[in-house]
């Protein structure tokens, strides 16, 4: 706030002084007026402007003084020192006491009025106290120096009315708008556009621009422009309008590097002048500088070779000098705006749920992912959302242990400095959520609340489960056949057995080794299906022949407890399938039917040409294949999951039977690769029916 007031008062001062100096009337009254404005704005006791002639030594031609009733005589040593050094001097002196003012310290400040390489005079101010006339006042005085120089130069020492020219109504409006606009804090682009407009109006230049200076890259970055057309710097290689250019080129580049104003009149004399437009005859580049370093460069171009007379240069320079503080403020504001925008974009778009929570558990701010992780709709507008009340209440139906969750929500209040984490499991739909709650602190290190990071880890947990099941299944299913292979081969190596016995042992070793080979084959099948690298070798295949082949294969496995029924119509079209894969599908289903009906019963394989397919089935011509048994059946809760990798219905029967839980995953994958579908209907204790569809070889049928 302070910066705004100071910078705008400095601008107001320049505007007031410019208006006064540009009026008609004797130079003495105009300088007096300026001194009075300065005293009111800057609060010093007395002031003096001296016209100093150039030459050897000091030669004061004229002096104008204003006083606040002090009787302190002016001493010229500060003036002499400033003129000799061509630089402002600030000196603290002790004064004798008098009626008007008691004894004490006085600050005496003198700034030489030098312009365009020439010395015109000096302005001095004095104020009571050793700490008066600080940096702010000095900056304001520096901003006035170019105006005073123009007034003294225009007056040329003859005391007559200055040929500065009368202020037009437009100029008066200009000053008025300058004063008013600068009072309000401005966004960067608004400020620069406004400055440019003022500069164009004040000089009558036809075109102009303002660019920020990037000292690290040595570049000027165009921010505002007028009168050059739409995209004055052309386009970059991506077809985007170019905005930056190197400061190694042109008058603006030189002004940016040196921090000094430059003017070129009649550019025809300058061979390396790069005009943005062939009509340009004069160019003025004035830096808006701080501590001698250019923050921005204001460039004005004119078609008049004689444009930018000293008076105009002075006004533009004063304008740029006065704009230094507002510009720094606007740049800082812009930078903080940009970084807060970046931060907000990251916060809003992060796929992890984030919520800022105060000390009482109230959610101050959250992103979209936070709502979606919990499955909540947009929060009701403006209502405070409290973790331990609202969140728990909304999740009540889905959370198995609401008390533990409430405890976690409030735990931040008992131990505000601790980092906490919690794994939450939600039902319907099943969801695993991980919550990390980290304390937050303000810039003074005081605890302000917490930030909650919530992520849906259902998939990760599922992957963990699959991984551990894989390890347990593989270790169990591989170990069992391996143990028996090792046991029997050891026996065979140790002793001589009767030939019949020996053959039986070798047969067992062979069976167990084939079982191992099947498991390994299944594991490879799963990997290929998941990677999408499983390929089908599809041919027109006789359905009857295919079934016969499967039957002779499965018969070997059957004991006399099961009866195998095959139900195929006499006329059945051929299928268009990968023969080996379909045999694998049917063999798997039939083996399961036998395996999961340990008490025996009927196992049926039936094939039909359906009148209609189920509604959600893909269109086309398919045969329906059913494998049914009268076995243990599948509980309803398990039946959606039996198609998942490593999923096994867990009960004492299935544990005894053994298996990897890979068969149905592969079966489903292979059926779907053929364009078909598979589903199951089952009743516990009564049996299961697996139904699948296989594509009919339609071309063949028509032929
Ligand atoms: P595996 O038989 O190696 O365990 P599957 O993927 O072939 O693996 O079957 C998955 C699970 O589905 C089995 O563990 C079993 O619990 C159940 N299941 C499969 N077929 C049947 C069936 N015909 N009757 C009862 N349960 C079955």
XYZ file of C-alpha atoms and ligand atoms in Angstrom:
730
model
C 0.000 0.000 0.000
C 2.830 2.321 0.975
C 4.534 1.789 -2.380
C 1.332 2.704 -4.210
C 0.912 5.980 -2.361
C 4.524 7.000 -2.787
C 4.743 6.159 -6.450
C 1.448 7.797 -7.298
C 2.375 10.950 -5.347
C 5.647 11.112 -7.297
C 3.684 10.843 -10.547
C 1.192 13.468 -9.405
C 4.099 15.764 -8.584
C 5.599 15.331 -12.058
C 2.221 15.885 -13.682
C 1.545 19.068 -11.627
C 5.025 20.426 -12.267
C 4.849 19.654 -16.008
C 1.565 21.498 -16.277
C 2.867 24.528 -14.389
C 6.176 24.794 -16.243
C 4.408 24.564 -19.575
C 2.160 27.585 -18.862
C 2.822 31.126 -20.060
C 4.206 33.682 -17.628
C 7.596 34.722 -16.317
C 10.036 31.964 -15.507
C 10.298 33.233 -11.920
C 6.636 32.629 -11.160
C 6.689 29.221 -12.838
C 9.766 28.098 -10.888
C 8.239 29.515 -7.701
C 5.107 27.536 -8.434
C 7.094 24.338 -8.901
C 8.996 24.946 -5.651
C 5.680 25.407 -3.841
C 4.242 22.210 -5.302
C 7.408 20.417 -4.232
C 7.217 21.781 -0.719
C 3.618 20.743 -0.347
C 4.271 17.257 -1.698
C 7.613 16.570 -0.079
C 7.350 18.606 3.121
C 10.636 20.575 3.344
C 11.182 24.021 4.815
C 12.766 26.069 2.083
C 13.945 25.580 -1.440
C 15.914 27.332 -4.123
C 16.453 26.950 -7.851
C 19.567 28.510 -9.331
C 20.384 29.062 -12.980
C 24.066 28.265 -13.380
C 26.044 29.178 -16.460
C 28.410 26.628 -17.941
C 32.057 27.524 -18.047
C 35.020 27.498 -15.739
C 33.918 27.647 -12.149
C 30.494 28.528 -10.861
C 28.582 31.426 -12.182
C 25.108 31.912 -10.811
C 22.924 33.947 -13.123
C 19.575 33.876 -11.364
C 18.084 32.410 -8.204
C 14.512 31.748 -7.090
C 13.890 30.958 -3.445
C 10.891 30.060 -1.377
C 10.907 29.895 2.390
C 8.676 28.817 5.175
C 9.643 31.711 7.415
C 13.147 30.483 8.195
C 15.854 33.029 8.667
C 18.598 30.530 7.917
C 20.901 32.031 5.290
C 21.711 29.912 2.234
C 25.328 28.808 2.014
C 26.605 27.888 -1.420
C 29.071 25.127 -0.583
C 26.513 22.317 -1.132
C 25.495 23.905 -4.450
C 29.169 24.216 -5.449
C 29.885 20.597 -4.572
C 26.851 19.270 -6.480
C 27.601 21.379 -9.553
C 31.263 20.344 -9.522
C 30.395 16.675 -9.079
C 27.440 16.861 -11.509
C 25.685 14.649 -8.927
C 23.224 15.239 -6.066
C 24.732 15.980 -2.649
C 22.972 15.517 0.685
C 24.623 17.149 3.685
C 23.623 17.507 7.353
C 24.519 20.871 8.923
C 24.066 22.328 12.384
C 22.219 25.647 12.650
C 22.308 28.284 15.250
C 19.118 28.739 17.164
C 16.858 31.712 16.439
C 13.374 32.951 17.227
C 11.887 31.046 14.317
C 13.672 27.777 14.928
C 15.689 26.398 17.834
C 19.209 25.109 17.401
C 19.407 21.723 15.708
C 20.321 19.738 12.590
C 19.304 20.632 9.040
C 19.414 18.381 5.977
C 20.521 20.266 2.872
C 20.016 18.508 -0.456
C 21.114 19.785 -3.854
C 20.555 18.155 -7.259
C 22.224 19.636 -10.355
C 19.869 20.336 -13.255
C 21.767 18.743 -16.111
C 20.208 17.694 -19.373
C 21.349 16.445 -22.757
C 24.950 16.683 -21.513
C 24.564 20.292 -20.461
C 24.339 21.882 -17.003
C 21.478 24.363 -16.578
C 21.303 24.926 -12.863
C 20.603 23.304 -9.525
C 17.647 22.731 -7.248
C 18.153 22.790 -3.481
C 15.871 21.941 -0.591
C 16.410 22.091 3.160
C 14.454 20.531 6.015
C 14.810 20.324 9.793
C 16.326 17.148 11.280
C 19.177 14.847 10.346
C 17.033 12.245 8.622
C 14.921 14.491 6.397
C 14.864 14.294 2.564
C 15.117 10.532 2.254
C 15.135 8.293 -0.776
C 11.506 8.897 -1.711
C 11.931 12.681 -1.759
C 15.212 12.362 -3.671
C 13.524 10.167 -6.297
C 10.736 12.720 -6.718
C 13.229 15.559 -7.113
C 15.175 13.503 -9.684
C 11.942 13.043 -11.637
C 11.498 16.846 -11.742
C 15.021 17.645 -12.931
C 14.324 17.046 -16.657
C 11.291 19.339 -16.473
C 13.231 22.091 -14.712
C 16.013 21.694 -17.293
C 13.559 22.172 -20.134
C 12.070 25.240 -18.410
C 15.511 26.811 -17.841
C 16.730 25.917 -21.347
C 13.560 27.249 -22.962
C 13.856 30.488 -21.018
C 17.515 30.844 -22.200
C 18.360 33.206 -19.396
C 16.577 36.299 -20.672
C 13.796 36.179 -18.165
C 11.095 36.234 -20.844
C 8.195 33.845 -21.225
C 9.452 30.360 -21.978
C 8.819 29.123 -25.509
C 7.696 25.827 -24.140
C 4.369 26.125 -25.829
C 0.955 26.236 -24.358
C -0.735 23.193 -22.921
C -3.567 22.151 -25.151
C -6.849 20.872 -23.797
C -5.704 17.402 -24.827
C -2.519 17.748 -22.807
C -4.516 18.897 -19.818
C -6.720 15.824 -20.158
C -3.592 13.799 -20.465
C -2.227 15.054 -17.184
C -5.574 14.594 -15.519
C -5.883 10.986 -16.664
C -2.275 10.331 -15.678
C -2.981 11.507 -12.158
C -6.184 9.596 -11.748
C -5.117 6.351 -13.372
C -1.899 6.095 -11.469
C -3.767 6.311 -8.176
C -5.257 2.869 -8.805
C -3.015 -0.165 -8.605
C -2.662 -1.413 -12.168
C -2.146 -4.725 -13.832
C 1.092 -4.818 -15.835
C -0.427 -4.751 -19.330
C -2.910 -2.047 -18.348
C -0.093 0.084 -16.914
C 2.148 -0.339 -19.971
C -0.658 0.338 -22.437
C -1.582 3.435 -20.486
C 2.014 4.679 -20.387
C 2.343 4.089 -24.117
C -0.829 5.965 -24.842
C 0.331 8.944 -22.776
C 3.727 8.931 -24.458
C 2.173 8.844 -27.944
C -0.250 11.628 -27.079
C 2.456 13.775 -25.524
C 4.860 13.526 -28.478
C 2.532 13.065 -31.411
C 4.605 9.999 -32.443
C 2.771 7.685 -34.823
C 3.867 4.383 -33.300
C 5.378 3.093 -30.115
C 6.015 0.079 -27.983
C 7.042 -0.932 -24.486
C 9.136 -4.021 -23.837
C 10.363 -5.534 -20.595
C 14.106 -6.201 -20.379
C 15.346 -9.700 -19.574
C 18.922 -9.101 -18.414
C 19.720 -12.793 -18.056
C 18.917 -13.615 -21.666
C 19.837 -10.224 -23.059
C 16.399 -9.858 -24.604
C 13.561 -7.384 -24.892
C 10.088 -8.830 -24.488
C 7.378 -6.890 -26.250
C 4.479 -6.103 -23.910
C 2.497 -3.308 -25.531
C 2.547 -1.710 -28.966
C 0.545 0.695 -31.087
C 0.723 1.798 -34.691
C 2.906 -1.054 -36.057
C 0.187 -3.473 -37.160
C -0.883 -6.691 -35.484
C 2.301 -8.685 -34.937
C 5.222 -6.280 -35.362
C 7.938 -8.906 -34.736
C 6.565 -11.518 -37.169
C 6.196 -15.182 -36.274
C 8.423 -17.854 -34.788
C 9.040 -21.332 -36.241
C 5.883 -22.650 -34.516
C 3.748 -20.013 -36.237
C 3.258 -18.138 -32.936
C 3.669 -14.330 -32.867
C 7.260 -13.517 -31.882
C 7.562 -11.473 -28.701
C 11.261 -11.433 -27.781
C 14.280 -10.061 -29.589
C 17.955 -9.710 -28.755
C 19.125 -6.446 -27.217
C 22.208 -6.571 -29.453
C 20.219 -4.783 -32.149
C 18.804 -1.329 -32.627
C 18.349 1.786 -30.549
C 15.931 0.102 -28.075
C 18.523 -2.636 -27.476
C 21.171 -0.032 -26.736
C 18.847 1.808 -24.346
C 18.131 -1.529 -22.601
C 21.829 -2.372 -22.246
C 22.997 1.048 -21.124
C 19.946 2.162 -19.139
C 20.162 5.589 -20.855
C 17.696 7.341 -23.165
C 18.665 7.574 -26.818
C 17.225 9.627 -29.617
C 17.872 9.369 -33.316
C 16.611 12.100 -35.588
C 16.654 11.584 -39.331
C 17.506 7.914 -39.262
C 18.771 8.109 -42.840
C 22.112 9.134 -41.315
C 22.357 5.873 -39.426
C 23.365 3.015 -41.721
C 22.577 0.208 -39.262
C 19.188 1.576 -38.230
C 16.599 -1.177 -38.469
C 13.299 0.544 -39.049
C 10.152 -1.385 -38.295
C 8.580 0.607 -41.105
C 10.266 2.447 -44.007
C 8.315 5.623 -43.129
C 10.107 5.954 -39.749
C 12.436 8.977 -39.685
C 13.066 9.431 -35.951
C 13.164 7.127 -32.998
C 13.284 7.708 -29.265
C 14.074 4.915 -26.814
C 13.775 5.708 -23.116
C 14.474 3.116 -20.444
C 12.328 2.814 -17.340
C 15.250 2.159 -15.066
C 15.858 1.302 -11.452
C 19.322 1.658 -9.924
C 20.724 2.334 -13.386
C 19.334 -0.933 -14.762
C 16.590 -0.852 -17.399
C 13.401 -2.680 -16.381
C 11.649 -1.748 -19.607
C 12.203 0.345 -22.703
C 9.664 2.738 -24.158
C 10.190 3.228 -27.888
C 8.518 5.928 -29.963
C 8.731 6.180 -33.741
C 7.830 9.113 -35.904
C 7.686 9.814 -39.619
C 8.941 13.349 -38.920
C 12.739 13.600 -39.109
C 12.681 16.427 -36.557
C 10.477 14.692 -34.002
C 11.460 14.311 -30.351
C 12.734 17.774 -29.501
C 14.456 18.152 -26.100
C 11.183 19.251 -24.518
C 9.442 16.057 -25.596
C 12.382 13.927 -24.596
C 12.283 15.589 -21.197
C 8.606 14.918 -20.670
C 8.919 11.278 -21.762
C 11.965 10.799 -19.561
C 10.126 12.330 -16.615
C 7.192 10.059 -17.343
C 9.467 6.993 -17.469
C 11.236 7.996 -14.310
C 7.952 8.466 -12.503
C 6.704 5.122 -13.844
C 9.592 3.187 -12.335
C 7.898 2.426 -9.028
C 4.452 1.579 -10.449
C 6.199 -0.659 -12.992
C 8.182 -2.526 -10.345
C 5.012 -2.935 -8.331
C 3.064 -4.181 -11.370
C 5.863 -6.600 -12.370
C 6.030 -7.968 -8.828
C 2.237 -8.249 -8.764
C 2.245 -9.964 -12.156
C 4.948 -12.402 -11.047
C 3.115 -13.306 -7.862
C -0.108 -13.633 -9.869
C 1.614 -15.960 -12.338
C 3.206 -18.117 -9.678
C -0.063 -18.362 -7.765
C -1.839 -19.260 -11.024
C 0.737 -21.982 -11.700
C 0.310 -23.273 -8.170
C -3.460 -23.275 -8.495
C -3.293 -25.120 -11.822
C -1.069 -27.796 -10.282
C -3.363 -28.044 -7.223
C -6.542 -28.254 -9.298
C -5.275 -30.719 -11.879
C -3.203 -33.097 -9.789
C -4.689 -36.626 -9.997
C -4.126 -36.996 -6.243
C -6.919 -35.662 -4.024
C -5.707 -32.621 -2.056
C -7.519 -30.764 0.712
C -6.273 -27.912 2.868
C -7.756 -28.274 6.321
C -7.662 -25.774 9.195
C -6.906 -26.617 12.828
C -10.526 -27.580 13.469
C -10.776 -30.015 10.579
C -12.655 -27.594 8.299
C -11.838 -28.044 4.622
C -10.645 -24.640 3.372
C -9.895 -25.708 -0.153
C -9.873 -28.929 -2.131
C -9.306 -30.039 -5.705
C -11.602 -32.045 -7.993
C -9.666 -35.294 -7.418
C -10.372 -35.038 -3.672
C -14.109 -35.185 -4.293
C -13.904 -37.950 -6.884
C -11.622 -40.172 -4.758
C -14.268 -40.167 -1.995
C -17.049 -40.470 -4.561
C -18.587 -37.150 -3.441
C -20.428 -34.694 -5.664
C -19.411 -31.031 -5.750
C -19.614 -29.620 -2.229
C -22.684 -27.532 -1.468
C -21.781 -23.893 -2.190
C -20.251 -21.979 0.699
C -21.173 -24.469 3.435
C -18.186 -25.287 5.636
C -17.220 -28.929 5.234
C -15.836 -30.512 8.408
C -13.876 -33.753 8.095
C -14.936 -35.484 11.302
C -18.613 -34.595 10.769
C -19.443 -34.215 7.112
C -16.970 -36.624 5.553
C -17.714 -39.407 8.023
C -21.447 -38.866 7.632
C -21.316 -38.996 3.846
C -19.236 -42.185 3.860
C -21.176 -43.892 6.654
C -22.859 -46.412 4.346
C -19.590 -47.433 2.776
C -17.124 -47.429 5.633
C -16.761 -50.609 7.734
C -15.242 -48.891 10.773
C -16.584 -45.312 11.063
C -15.227 -44.868 14.604
C -11.630 -45.502 13.581
C -12.093 -43.098 10.678
C -13.546 -40.386 12.942
C -10.576 -40.887 15.273
C -8.201 -40.404 12.381
C -10.016 -37.192 11.314
C -9.669 -35.703 14.811
C -6.185 -37.085 15.501
C -4.701 -34.042 13.730
C -6.113 -31.850 16.507
C -4.554 -33.920 19.312
C -1.143 -34.120 17.679
C -1.017 -31.190 15.255
C 2.682 -31.552 14.384
C 2.620 -35.233 13.434
C 2.422 -36.742 9.980
C -0.326 -39.385 9.882
C -1.475 -41.945 7.382
C -4.425 -44.302 7.103
C -5.564 -47.049 4.757
C -9.356 -46.859 4.303
C -11.353 -49.679 2.721
C -14.792 -48.718 1.339
C -17.604 -51.023 0.203
C -20.079 -50.758 -2.620
C -18.203 -50.187 -4.772
C -15.067 -51.674 -3.314
C -12.336 -49.059 -3.015
C -8.987 -48.881 -1.232
C -7.968 -45.357 -0.293
C -4.736 -44.155 1.206
C -4.783 -40.929 3.244
C -1.673 -38.990 4.172
C -2.206 -36.053 6.498
C 0.698 -33.621 6.815
C 0.827 -30.539 9.101
C 1.019 -27.139 7.390
C 2.743 -24.043 8.748
C 2.611 -20.343 7.906
C 5.624 -18.212 6.999
C 6.447 -17.771 10.718
C 6.489 -21.516 11.290
C 3.170 -21.570 13.212
C 0.975 -24.633 12.646
C -2.053 -23.674 10.569
C -3.703 -27.019 9.932
C -3.079 -29.933 7.624
C -2.997 -30.914 4.019
C -4.726 -34.221 3.227
C -3.464 -36.186 0.272
C -5.846 -38.964 -0.683
C -5.259 -41.482 -3.442
C -7.333 -44.354 -4.749
C -5.014 -47.354 -4.435
C -7.603 -50.030 -5.342
C -5.638 -51.090 -8.413
C -2.327 -51.146 -6.556
C -3.843 -53.224 -3.743
C -5.368 -55.551 -6.348
C -1.987 -55.868 -8.061
C -0.427 -56.671 -4.662
C -3.074 -59.298 -4.024
C -2.554 -60.875 -7.436
C 1.188 -60.839 -6.910
C 1.043 -62.558 -3.538
C -1.540 -65.057 -4.799
C 0.655 -65.750 -7.776
C 3.563 -66.537 -5.481
C 1.499 -68.755 -3.200
C -0.243 -70.567 -6.089
C 2.900 -71.065 -8.089
C 4.905 -72.234 -5.104
C 2.141 -74.637 -4.030
C 1.068 -75.891 -7.451
C 4.603 -76.396 -8.691
C 5.892 -77.917 -5.476
C 3.304 -80.676 -5.308
C 4.106 -82.331 -8.679
C 7.814 -81.644 -8.226
C 7.829 -83.395 -4.839
C 6.207 -86.466 -6.285
C 8.497 -86.470 -9.359
C 11.528 -86.255 -7.076
C 10.147 -88.933 -4.692
C 9.405 -91.454 -7.429
C 12.615 -90.915 -9.379
C 14.589 -91.289 -6.136
C 12.836 -94.604 -5.485
C 13.511 -95.762 -9.034
C 17.175 -94.883 -8.692
C 17.611 -96.548 -5.316
C 16.006 -99.912 -5.897
C 15.040 -102.416 -8.534
C 11.264 -102.803 -8.845
C 9.131 -105.343 -10.595
C 8.444 -104.196 -14.201
C 4.714 -103.519 -13.565
C 5.493 -101.474 -10.468
C 8.286 -99.628 -12.244
C 5.959 -98.762 -15.110
C 3.385 -97.410 -12.677
C 6.010 -95.152 -11.060
C 7.234 -93.865 -14.398
C 3.626 -93.217 -15.442
C 3.125 -91.131 -12.261
C 6.315 -89.163 -12.961
C 5.093 -88.581 -16.524
C 1.627 -87.426 -15.354
C 3.079 -85.022 -12.809
C 5.570 -83.646 -15.340
C 2.679 -83.063 -17.822
C 0.770 -81.283 -15.079
C 3.802 -79.062 -14.502
C 4.016 -78.408 -18.238
C 0.317 -77.382 -18.259
C 0.846 -74.931 -15.412
C 3.840 -73.394 -17.154
C 1.828 -73.268 -20.391
C -1.062 -71.552 -18.544
C 1.292 -68.974 -17.054
C 2.657 -68.210 -20.500
C -0.911 -68.042 -21.851
C -1.870 -65.482 -19.196
C 1.155 -63.352 -20.029
C 0.377 -63.443 -23.753
C -3.299 -62.619 -23.244
C -2.444 -59.700 -20.986
C 0.186 -58.369 -23.362
C -2.228 -58.782 -26.307
C 0.288 -60.972 -28.149
C -1.865 -64.133 -28.268
C -2.536 -64.884 -31.979
C -5.254 -67.149 -33.411
C -4.717 -69.494 -36.298
C -8.337 -69.567 -37.545
C -9.608 -72.131 -40.069
C -12.932 -73.611 -41.070
C -13.203 -76.604 -38.761
C -15.811 -79.379 -38.709
C -17.641 -79.013 -35.402
C -18.333 -82.726 -35.068
C -14.738 -83.688 -35.688
C -13.520 -81.126 -33.188
C -15.858 -82.484 -30.492
C -14.751 -86.050 -31.194
C -11.127 -85.068 -30.705
C -11.890 -83.335 -27.379
C -13.929 -86.313 -26.214
C -11.223 -88.868 -26.823
C -8.806 -86.591 -24.944
C -11.096 -86.122 -21.925
C -12.159 -89.751 -21.692
C -8.707 -90.677 -20.393
C -9.373 -88.457 -17.369
C -12.802 -89.841 -16.531
C -13.404 -92.241 -13.683
C -16.479 -94.457 -13.516
C -18.136 -91.973 -11.140
C -18.872 -89.598 -14.030
C -21.019 -90.098 -17.068
C -20.178 -88.044 -20.126
C -23.081 -87.036 -22.369
C -22.528 -85.388 -25.755
C -25.562 -83.722 -27.303
C -25.027 -82.488 -30.883
C -27.693 -82.243 -33.609
C -27.102 -84.319 -36.718
C -26.761 -81.192 -38.876
C -24.385 -78.672 -37.366
C -22.413 -76.048 -39.345
C -18.622 -75.913 -39.158
C -16.956 -73.244 -36.997
C -14.294 -70.733 -37.958
C -11.793 -71.165 -35.104
C -8.275 -71.935 -33.991
C -8.612 -75.694 -33.562
C -6.030 -76.114 -30.760
C -7.346 -73.125 -28.803
C -10.952 -74.345 -28.915
C -9.822 -77.815 -27.826
C -7.994 -76.103 -24.939
C -11.205 -74.181 -24.015
C -13.453 -77.237 -24.017
C -10.893 -79.481 -22.359
C -10.510 -76.943 -19.566
C -14.267 -76.610 -18.978
C -14.805 -80.362 -19.079
C -11.889 -81.003 -16.695
C -13.353 -78.423 -14.276
C -16.790 -80.047 -14.569
C -15.268 -83.378 -13.582
C -12.910 -81.866 -11.000
C -15.606 -79.865 -9.188
C -18.110 -82.686 -9.050
C -16.130 -85.077 -6.833
C -19.269 -87.017 -5.926
C -19.726 -87.899 -9.589
C -22.757 -87.342 -11.813
C -23.445 -86.378 -15.357
C -21.205 -84.062 -17.359
C -22.912 -82.823 -20.511
C -21.466 -81.134 -23.587
C -24.200 -79.789 -25.819
C -24.058 -77.693 -28.970
C -26.915 -75.778 -30.602
C -27.563 -73.279 -33.333
C -29.380 -70.608 -31.319
C -32.595 -68.947 -32.424
C -31.326 -65.722 -30.867
C -28.231 -64.573 -29.018
C -28.323 -62.810 -25.630
C -29.092 -59.066 -26.078
C -25.587 -57.786 -25.234
C -23.839 -60.346 -27.465
C -21.913 -58.971 -30.491
C -23.799 -59.497 -33.761
C -22.953 -62.396 -36.108
C -23.574 -66.073 -36.545
C -22.555 -68.220 -33.569
C -23.015 -71.724 -32.147
C -23.872 -72.075 -28.464
C -21.778 -74.586 -26.526
C -22.800 -75.655 -22.997
C -20.750 -77.625 -20.477
C -22.854 -78.652 -17.465
C -22.183 -80.682 -14.385
C -24.016 -81.792 -11.239
C -21.187 -80.836 -8.923
C -20.630 -78.420 -6.039
C -21.668 -75.274 -7.894
C -20.304 -71.758 -7.424
C -21.510 -69.375 -4.662
C -23.131 -66.209 -6.051
C -20.543 -63.863 -4.506
C -17.736 -65.710 -6.271
C -19.223 -66.185 -9.709
C -18.308 -62.684 -11.043
C -14.682 -63.238 -9.930
C -13.936 -66.741 -11.227
C -12.731 -65.201 -14.514
C -9.975 -63.270 -12.730
C -6.380 -64.463 -12.664
C -5.552 -66.660 -9.657
C -9.101 -66.408 -8.330
C -10.264 -69.603 -6.669
C -13.446 -70.150 -4.686
C -12.067 -70.632 -1.219
C -13.596 -73.520 0.748
C -12.413 -76.818 2.127
C -13.495 -78.672 -1.047
C -11.711 -76.444 -3.515
C -8.626 -76.319 -1.297
C -8.503 -80.116 -1.353
C -9.025 -80.207 -5.121
C -6.236 -77.747 -5.894
C -5.687 -75.577 -8.945
C -4.077 -72.339 -10.057
C -7.127 -70.208 -10.783
C -5.750 -69.496 -14.272
C -7.917 -71.848 -16.358
C -11.070 -69.721 -16.635
C -9.093 -66.501 -17.175
C -7.472 -68.133 -20.212
C -10.750 -69.699 -21.386
C -12.523 -66.328 -21.304
C -9.616 -64.620 -23.090
C -9.575 -67.222 -25.869
C -13.380 -67.198 -26.354
C -13.349 -63.404 -26.646
C -10.446 -63.492 -29.105
C -12.759 -65.564 -31.328
C -15.414 -62.839 -31.000
C -17.565 -64.978 -28.690
C -18.715 -64.620 -25.076
C -18.781 -66.921 -22.047
C -20.955 -66.883 -18.913
C -21.955 -69.185 -16.079
C -25.125 -70.093 -14.198
C -24.725 -72.143 -11.087
C -26.460 -73.311 -7.932
C -24.444 -74.381 -4.913
C -24.721 -78.133 -4.384
C -26.588 -78.673 -7.637
C -24.089 -77.930 -10.373
C -22.930 -75.345 -12.906
C -23.555 -74.567 -16.555
C -20.838 -72.804 -18.527
C -22.175 -71.369 -21.811
C -20.010 -70.007 -24.606
C -20.400 -68.964 -28.227
C -18.150 -69.864 -31.180
C -18.280 -68.205 -34.623
C -19.943 -70.180 -37.421
C -17.944 -70.475 -40.654
C -20.649 -68.554 -42.578
C -18.930 -68.420 -46.004
C -18.559 -72.167 -46.021
C -22.245 -72.694 -45.113
C -23.450 -70.547 -48.007
C -21.167 -72.336 -50.475
P -8.661 -73.800 -11.058
O -9.643 -74.815 -11.467
O -7.264 -74.064 -11.464
O -8.789 -73.390 -9.637
P -10.159 -72.071 -12.880
O -9.817 -70.728 -13.358
O -10.386 -73.126 -13.899
O -9.013 -72.462 -11.847
O -11.441 -71.926 -11.994
C -11.540 -70.908 -11.063
C -12.410 -71.311 -9.906
O -13.761 -71.410 -10.368
C -12.081 -72.629 -9.358
O -11.111 -72.549 -8.356
C -13.405 -73.105 -8.794
O -13.546 -72.651 -7.499
C -14.418 -72.463 -9.690
N -14.941 -73.380 -10.711
C -14.550 -73.507 -11.983
N -15.293 -74.430 -12.639
C -16.166 -74.888 -11.747
C -17.220 -75.863 -11.805
N -17.505 -76.541 -12.926
N -17.941 -76.091 -10.693
C -17.675 -75.419 -9.561
N -16.695 -74.490 -9.439
C -15.951 -74.226 -10.518
